[in-house]
CSV table of C-alpha atoms in Angstrom, one decimal:
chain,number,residue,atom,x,y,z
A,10,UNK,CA,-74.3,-8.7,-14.4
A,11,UNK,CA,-72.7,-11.9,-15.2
A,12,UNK,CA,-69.8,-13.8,-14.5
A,13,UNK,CA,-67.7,-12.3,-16.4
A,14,UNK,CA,-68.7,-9.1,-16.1
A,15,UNK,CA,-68.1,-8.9,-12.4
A,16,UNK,CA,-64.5,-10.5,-13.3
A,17,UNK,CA,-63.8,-7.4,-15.7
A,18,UNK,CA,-64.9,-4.8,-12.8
A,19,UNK,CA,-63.2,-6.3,-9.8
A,20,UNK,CA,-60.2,-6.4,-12.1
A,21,UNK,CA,-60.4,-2.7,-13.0
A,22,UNK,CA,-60.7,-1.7,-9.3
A,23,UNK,CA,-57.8,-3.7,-8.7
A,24,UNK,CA,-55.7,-2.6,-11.1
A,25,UNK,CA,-56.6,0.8,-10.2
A,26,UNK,CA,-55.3,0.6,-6.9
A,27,UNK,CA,-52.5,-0.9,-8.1
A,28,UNK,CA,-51.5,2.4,-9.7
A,29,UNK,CA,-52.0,4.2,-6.5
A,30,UNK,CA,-49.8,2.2,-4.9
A,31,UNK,CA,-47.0,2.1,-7.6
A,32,UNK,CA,-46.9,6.3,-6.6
A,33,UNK,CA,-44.7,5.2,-3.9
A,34,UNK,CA,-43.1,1.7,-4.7
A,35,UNK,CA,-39.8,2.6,-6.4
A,36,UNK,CA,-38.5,-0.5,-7.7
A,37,UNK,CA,-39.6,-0.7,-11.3
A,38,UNK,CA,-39.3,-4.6,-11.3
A,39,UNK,CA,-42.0,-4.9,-8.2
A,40,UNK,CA,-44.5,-3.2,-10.1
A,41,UNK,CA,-43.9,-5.4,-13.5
A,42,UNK,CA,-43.8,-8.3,-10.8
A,43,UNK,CA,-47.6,-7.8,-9.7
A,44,UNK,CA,-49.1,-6.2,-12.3
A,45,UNK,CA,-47.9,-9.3,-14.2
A,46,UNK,CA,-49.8,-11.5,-11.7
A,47,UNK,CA,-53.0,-9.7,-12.7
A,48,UNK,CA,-52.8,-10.1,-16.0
A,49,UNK,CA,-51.7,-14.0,-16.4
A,50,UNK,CA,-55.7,-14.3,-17.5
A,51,UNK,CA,-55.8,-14.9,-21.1
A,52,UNK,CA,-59.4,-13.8,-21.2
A,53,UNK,CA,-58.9,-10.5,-18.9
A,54,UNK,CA,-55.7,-9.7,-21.3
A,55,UNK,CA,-57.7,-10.6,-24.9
A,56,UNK,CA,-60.6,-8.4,-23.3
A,57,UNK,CA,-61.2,-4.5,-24.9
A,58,UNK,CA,-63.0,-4.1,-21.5
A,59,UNK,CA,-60.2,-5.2,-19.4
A,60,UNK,CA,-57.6,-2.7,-21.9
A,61,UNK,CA,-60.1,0.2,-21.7
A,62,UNK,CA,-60.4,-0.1,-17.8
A,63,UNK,CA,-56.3,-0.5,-17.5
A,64,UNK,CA,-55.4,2.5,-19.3
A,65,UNK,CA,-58.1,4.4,-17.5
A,66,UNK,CA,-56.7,3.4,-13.9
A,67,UNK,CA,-53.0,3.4,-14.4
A,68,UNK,CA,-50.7,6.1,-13.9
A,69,UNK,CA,-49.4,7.4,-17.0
A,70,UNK,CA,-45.6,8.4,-15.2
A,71,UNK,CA,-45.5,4.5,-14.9
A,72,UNK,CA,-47.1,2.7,-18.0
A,73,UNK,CA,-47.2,2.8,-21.6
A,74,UNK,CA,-49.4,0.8,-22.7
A,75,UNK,CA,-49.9,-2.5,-20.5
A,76,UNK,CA,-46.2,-3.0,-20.1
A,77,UNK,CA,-44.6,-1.2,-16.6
A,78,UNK,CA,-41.3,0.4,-18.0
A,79,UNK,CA,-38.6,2.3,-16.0
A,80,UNK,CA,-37.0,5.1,-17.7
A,81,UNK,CA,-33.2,5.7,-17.2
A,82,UNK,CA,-31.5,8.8,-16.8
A,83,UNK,CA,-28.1,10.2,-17.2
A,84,UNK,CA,-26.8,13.0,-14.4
A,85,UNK,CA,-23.7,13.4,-12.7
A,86,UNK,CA,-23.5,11.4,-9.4
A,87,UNK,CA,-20.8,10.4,-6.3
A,88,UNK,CA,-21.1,6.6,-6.1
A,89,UNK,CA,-20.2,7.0,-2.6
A,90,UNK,CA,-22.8,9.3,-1.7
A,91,UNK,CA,-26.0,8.4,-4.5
A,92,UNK,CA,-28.9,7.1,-2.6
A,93,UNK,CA,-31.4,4.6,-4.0
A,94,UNK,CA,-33.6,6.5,-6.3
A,95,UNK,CA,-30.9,8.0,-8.0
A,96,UNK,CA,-29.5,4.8,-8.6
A,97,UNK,CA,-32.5,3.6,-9.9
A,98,UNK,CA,-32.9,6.2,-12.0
A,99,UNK,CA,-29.6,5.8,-13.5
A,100,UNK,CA,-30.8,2.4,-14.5
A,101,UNK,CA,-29.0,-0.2,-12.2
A,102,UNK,CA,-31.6,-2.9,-10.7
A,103,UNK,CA,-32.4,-3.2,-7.3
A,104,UNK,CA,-30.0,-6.0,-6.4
A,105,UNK,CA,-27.3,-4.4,-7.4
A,106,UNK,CA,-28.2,-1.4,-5.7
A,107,UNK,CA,-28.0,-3.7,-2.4
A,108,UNK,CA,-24.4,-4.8,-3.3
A,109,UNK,CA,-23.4,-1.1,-3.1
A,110,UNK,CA,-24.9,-0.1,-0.3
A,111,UNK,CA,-23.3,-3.6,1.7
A,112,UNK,CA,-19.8,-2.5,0.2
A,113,UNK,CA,-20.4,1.0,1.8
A,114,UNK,CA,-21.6,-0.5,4.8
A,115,UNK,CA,-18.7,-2.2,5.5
A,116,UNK,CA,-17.0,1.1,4.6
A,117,UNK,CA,-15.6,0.4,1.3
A,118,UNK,CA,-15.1,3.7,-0.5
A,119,UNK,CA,-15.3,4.0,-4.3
A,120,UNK,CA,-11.7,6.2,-4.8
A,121,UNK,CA,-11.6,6.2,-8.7
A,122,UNK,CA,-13.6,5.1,-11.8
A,123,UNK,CA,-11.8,2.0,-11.8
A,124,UNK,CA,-13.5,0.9,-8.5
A,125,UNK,CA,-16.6,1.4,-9.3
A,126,UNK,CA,-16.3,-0.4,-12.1
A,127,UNK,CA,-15.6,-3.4,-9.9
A,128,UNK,CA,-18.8,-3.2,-8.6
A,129,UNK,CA,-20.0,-6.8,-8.4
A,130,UNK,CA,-22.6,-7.5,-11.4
A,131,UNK,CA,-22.0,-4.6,-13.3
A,132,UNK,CA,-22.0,-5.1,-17.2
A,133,UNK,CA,-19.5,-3.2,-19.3
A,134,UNK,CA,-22.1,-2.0,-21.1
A,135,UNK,CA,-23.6,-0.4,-18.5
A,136,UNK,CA,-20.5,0.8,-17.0
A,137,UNK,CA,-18.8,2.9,-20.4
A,138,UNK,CA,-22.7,4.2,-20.5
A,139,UNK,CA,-22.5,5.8,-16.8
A,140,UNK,CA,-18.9,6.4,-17.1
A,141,UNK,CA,-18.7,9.9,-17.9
A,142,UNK,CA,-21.0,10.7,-15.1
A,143,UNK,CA,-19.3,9.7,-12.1
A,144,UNK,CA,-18.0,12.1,-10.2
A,145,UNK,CA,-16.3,11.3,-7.0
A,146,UNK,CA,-15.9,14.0,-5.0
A,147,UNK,CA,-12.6,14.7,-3.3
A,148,UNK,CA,-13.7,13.9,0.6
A,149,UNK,CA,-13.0,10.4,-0.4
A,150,UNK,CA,-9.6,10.5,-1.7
A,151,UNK,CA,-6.6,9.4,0.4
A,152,UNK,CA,-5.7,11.9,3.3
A,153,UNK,CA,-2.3,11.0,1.7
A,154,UNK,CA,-3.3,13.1,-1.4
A,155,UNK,CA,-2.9,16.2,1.1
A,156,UNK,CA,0.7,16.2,1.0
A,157,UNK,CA,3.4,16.4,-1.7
A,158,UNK,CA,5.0,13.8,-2.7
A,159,UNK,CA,8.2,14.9,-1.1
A,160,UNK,CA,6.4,15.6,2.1
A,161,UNK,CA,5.0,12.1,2.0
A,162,UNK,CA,8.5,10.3,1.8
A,163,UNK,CA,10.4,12.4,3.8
A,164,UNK,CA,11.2,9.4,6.2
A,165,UNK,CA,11.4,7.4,3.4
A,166,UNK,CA,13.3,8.8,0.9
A,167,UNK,CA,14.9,12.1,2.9
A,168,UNK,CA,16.5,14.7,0.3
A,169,UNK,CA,19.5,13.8,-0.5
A,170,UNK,CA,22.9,15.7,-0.1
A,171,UNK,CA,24.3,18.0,-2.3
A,172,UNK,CA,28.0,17.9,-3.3
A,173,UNK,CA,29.9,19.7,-1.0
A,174,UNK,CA,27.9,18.4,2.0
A,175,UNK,CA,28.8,15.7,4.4
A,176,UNK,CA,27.8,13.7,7.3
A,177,UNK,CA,29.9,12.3,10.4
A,178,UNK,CA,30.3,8.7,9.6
A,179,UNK,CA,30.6,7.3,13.6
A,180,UNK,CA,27.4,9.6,14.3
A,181,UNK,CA,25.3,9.7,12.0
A,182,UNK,CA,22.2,7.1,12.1
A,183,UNK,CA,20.1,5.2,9.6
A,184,UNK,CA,18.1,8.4,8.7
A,185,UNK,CA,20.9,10.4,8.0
A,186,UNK,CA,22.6,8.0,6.4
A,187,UNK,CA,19.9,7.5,3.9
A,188,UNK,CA,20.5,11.2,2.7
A,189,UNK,CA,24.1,10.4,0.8
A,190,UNK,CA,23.1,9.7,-2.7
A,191,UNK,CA,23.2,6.2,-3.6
A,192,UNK,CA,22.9,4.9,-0.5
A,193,UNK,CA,19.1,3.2,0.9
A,194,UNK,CA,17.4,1.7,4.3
A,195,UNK,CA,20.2,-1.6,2.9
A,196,UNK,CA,23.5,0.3,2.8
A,197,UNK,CA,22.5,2.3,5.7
A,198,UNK,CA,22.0,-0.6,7.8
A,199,UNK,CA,25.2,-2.4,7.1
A,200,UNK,CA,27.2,1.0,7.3
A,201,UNK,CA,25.7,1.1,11.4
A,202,UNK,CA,26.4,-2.5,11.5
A,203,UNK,CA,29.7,-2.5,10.4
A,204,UNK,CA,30.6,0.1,12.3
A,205,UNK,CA,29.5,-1.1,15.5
A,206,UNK,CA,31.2,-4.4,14.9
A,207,UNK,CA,34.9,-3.4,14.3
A,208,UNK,CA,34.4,-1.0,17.3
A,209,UNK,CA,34.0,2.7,15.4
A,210,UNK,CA,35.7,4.1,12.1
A,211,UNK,CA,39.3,5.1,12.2
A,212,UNK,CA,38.5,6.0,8.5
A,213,UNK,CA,36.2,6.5,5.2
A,214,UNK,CA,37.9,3.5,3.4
A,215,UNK,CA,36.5,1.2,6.2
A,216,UNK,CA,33.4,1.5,4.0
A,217,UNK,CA,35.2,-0.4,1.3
A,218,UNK,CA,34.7,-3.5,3.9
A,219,UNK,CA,30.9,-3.7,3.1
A,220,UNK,CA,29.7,-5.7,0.3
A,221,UNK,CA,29.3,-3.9,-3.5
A,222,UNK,CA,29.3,-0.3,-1.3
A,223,UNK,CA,29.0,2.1,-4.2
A,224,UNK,CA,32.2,4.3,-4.5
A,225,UNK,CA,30.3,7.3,-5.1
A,226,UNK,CA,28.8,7.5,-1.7
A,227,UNK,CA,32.3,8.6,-0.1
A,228,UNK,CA,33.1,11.4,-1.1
A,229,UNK,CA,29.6,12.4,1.4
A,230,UNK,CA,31.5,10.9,4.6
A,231,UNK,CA,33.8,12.2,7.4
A,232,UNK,CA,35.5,10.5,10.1
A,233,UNK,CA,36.0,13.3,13.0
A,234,UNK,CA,37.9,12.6,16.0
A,235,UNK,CA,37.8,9.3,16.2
A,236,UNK,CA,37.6,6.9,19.5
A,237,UNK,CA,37.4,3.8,18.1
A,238,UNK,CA,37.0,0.6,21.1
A,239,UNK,CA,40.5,-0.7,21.7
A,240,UNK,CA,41.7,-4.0,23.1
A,241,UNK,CA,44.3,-4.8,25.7
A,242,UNK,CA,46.2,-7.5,23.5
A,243,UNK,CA,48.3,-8.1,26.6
A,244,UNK,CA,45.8,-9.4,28.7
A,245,UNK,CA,43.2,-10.8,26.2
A,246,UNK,CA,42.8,-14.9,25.6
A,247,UNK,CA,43.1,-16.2,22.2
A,248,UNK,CA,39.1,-16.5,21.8
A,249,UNK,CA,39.0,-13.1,23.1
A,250,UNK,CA,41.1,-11.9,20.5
A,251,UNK,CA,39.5,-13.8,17.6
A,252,UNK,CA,36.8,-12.1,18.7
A,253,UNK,CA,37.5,-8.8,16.7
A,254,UNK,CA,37.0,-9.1,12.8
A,255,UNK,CA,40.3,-7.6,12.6
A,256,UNK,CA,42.2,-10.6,14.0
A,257,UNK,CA,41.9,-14.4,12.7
A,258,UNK,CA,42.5,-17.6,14.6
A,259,UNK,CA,46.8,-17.8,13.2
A,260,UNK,CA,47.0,-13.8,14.4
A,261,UNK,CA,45.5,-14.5,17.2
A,262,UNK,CA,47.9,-17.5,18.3
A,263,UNK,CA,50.6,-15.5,17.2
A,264,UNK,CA,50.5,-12.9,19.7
A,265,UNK,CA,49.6,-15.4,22.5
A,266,UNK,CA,52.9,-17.1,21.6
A,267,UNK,CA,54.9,-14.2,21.7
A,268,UNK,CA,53.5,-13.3,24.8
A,269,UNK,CA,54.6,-16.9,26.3
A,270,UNK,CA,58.2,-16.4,25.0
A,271,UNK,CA,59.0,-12.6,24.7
A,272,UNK,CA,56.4,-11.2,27.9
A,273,UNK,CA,54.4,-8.5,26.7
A,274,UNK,CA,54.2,-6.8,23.4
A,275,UNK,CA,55.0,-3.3,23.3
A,276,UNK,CA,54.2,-2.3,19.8
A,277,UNK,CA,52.7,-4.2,17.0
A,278,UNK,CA,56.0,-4.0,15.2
A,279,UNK,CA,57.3,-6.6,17.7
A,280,UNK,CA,54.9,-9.1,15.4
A,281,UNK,CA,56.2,-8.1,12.4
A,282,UNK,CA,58.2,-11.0,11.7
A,283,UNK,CA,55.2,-13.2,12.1
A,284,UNK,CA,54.1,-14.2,8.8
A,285,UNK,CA,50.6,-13.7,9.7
A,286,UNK,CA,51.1,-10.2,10.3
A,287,UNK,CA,51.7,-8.3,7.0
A,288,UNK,CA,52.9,-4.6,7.4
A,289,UNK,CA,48.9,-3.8,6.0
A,290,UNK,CA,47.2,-6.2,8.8
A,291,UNK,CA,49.5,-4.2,11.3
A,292,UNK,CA,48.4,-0.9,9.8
A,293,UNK,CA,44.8,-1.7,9.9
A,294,UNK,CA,44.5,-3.1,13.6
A,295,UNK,CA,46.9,-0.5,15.2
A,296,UNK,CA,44.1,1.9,15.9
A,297,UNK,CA,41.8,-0.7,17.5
A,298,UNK,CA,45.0,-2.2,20.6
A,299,UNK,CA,46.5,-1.1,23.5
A,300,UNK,CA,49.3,-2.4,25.2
C-alpha cells in the first residue's frame, strides 16, 4: 500500500468516527467546524476514494452529500421554557442560544412577542418566520393580570361618588377625598392642607380658597358640626395673630391698637370702623375668635 493509499484509509476511519460522534454533538456548526478540518486536503477532497469512503461512514440524519446541513423546524414553543435542542431545531445558532439562556438566568422573562423579538442578535427575518409560533404560556404574565382593572386601582383611582352622595369635608382623608369626581391625589392634598391651616371648615365655600378648585366637586361636600380652632384675639401678640391666614399684618395692628385704647374687644363689630376690616373680612374670621 502506498502513501497515499494509507492517507485515503486513515481518512475514512476518521471520518467514520466522526459520524459516531456527531450522534450526540448537537450544534450543527461543530460538526461543519471539524469535518471541515478533514477535508482542507485538495487531494483527499478531488479523490473518488476519499467520496466513496465518506458517504459510506457518515450518518445520513447529518449529511447530504459532503456538506454537514442542519435542518430547521417550525413547532409551537414557550421562549421561556424551550430548552437547547428545540432551539436549535428551530434554527437559531448556538450563540444566540447562550444569550437567552443568560437573560433567563438573570431572570428576565419573555412577557409578549415584542420581547422576544428583542432578543439580542435576532434578525427580522428570522423573527416574522418564528413569530407565529411562540406561545408564551400564561405562568409568566404579570401577577397583576389576576385582577380587574378596577381591583388593581382601587387605591389609586377609588370609585367615584354618585350624585346624591357626599362625604364630611373636616373628616374625610386623602382616600376618601379622591372619591368626589373631579377631584385626584393634587386636589385632595390641598383640600387636607388647607383645611388644617385655617384651623377646620366652617363651610363648603372655603373650598373656593384653593387654587383652580373645580366647581363641580361641591356639590359632593358637607360641613357637619363644625369646631373649627379659635383664637383668643384678646390675649394674642400681633405676630401671633398674623399668624392665621385669615388676618394680615394692617388687621392684625388694628386690633392690637384697639386693645391699647378701648381694653378688650368684645365682638368683632367693635372693629368695624377700621378700614381694614370690611363687613366680609368680619364675616369670614368670626367663626375662627374668641374673646
Amino acid at each position: 500500500m502506498n502513501r497515499n493509499d494509507r492517507r485515503i484509509a486513515l481518512t475514512a476511519i476518521t471520518v467514520a468516527t466522526l459520524a459516531l460522534i456527531g450522534l450526540w454533538l448537537t450544534d450543527g456548526e461543530q460538526q461543519t467546524s471539524l469535518v471541515g478540518q478533514l477535508t482542507k486536503d485538495s487531494t483527499l477532497q478531488d479523490s473518488t476514494e476519499y467520496r466513496g469512503t465518506y458517504r459510506k461512514h457518515a450518518s445520513s440524519s447529518m449529511m447530504v452529500g459532503e456538506v454537514p446541513v442542519r435542518h430547521t423546524e417550525e413547532f409551537y414553543f414557550d421562549p421561556n421554557t424551550a430548552d437547547s435542542t428545540q432551539l436549535l431545531r428551530l434554527g437559531l445558532p448556538a450563540w444566540m442560544i447562550r444569550n437567552i439562556y443568560r437573560y433567563r438566568a438573570r431572570g428576565g422573562i419573555y412577557r409578549s412577542k415584542r420581547d422576544f423579538a428583542q432578543t439580542y442578535g435576532l434578525t427580522k427575518k428570522d423573527y416574522l418566520r418564528l413569530e407565529p409560533y411562540i406561545r408564551i404560556s400564561d405562568d409568566y404574565q404579570a401577577a397583576s393580570t389576576l385582577f380587574s382593572k378596577e381591583e388593581r386601582d382601587t387605591l389609586r383611582y377609588p370609585a367615584k361618588l354618585k350624585d346624591g352622595e357626599y362625604i364630611v369635608l373636616n373628616t374625610a382623608d386623602t382616600t376618601e377625598l379622591m372619591k368626589v369626581p373631579g377631584i385626584g391625589s393634587y386636589y385632595a392634598k390641598e383640600i387636607v392642607r388647607h383645611g388644617k391651616w385655617i384651623g377646620g371648615y366652617v363651610s363648603v365655600d372655603q373650598l373656593d380658597e384653593i387654587e383652580d378648585f373645580p366647581q363641580t366637586a361641591k356639590k359632593y361636600f358637607v360641613v357637619s358640626h363644625p369646631t373649627p380652632q379659635r383664637l383668643n384675639i384678646n390675649k394674642l401678640s400681633l405676630q401671633e395673630l398674623r399668624r392665621h391666614p385669615y388676618i394680615n399684618y394692617y388687621q392684625a395692628k388694628a386690633i392690637v391698637d384697639y386693645r391699647r385704647l378701648h381694653g378688650n374687644i368684645k365682638s368683632l363689630q367693635d372693629l368695624r370702623f377700621s378700614k381694614d376690616f370690611t363687613e366680609g373680612a368680619i364675616r369670614r374670621l368670626e367663626p375662627y375668635v374668641v374673646y
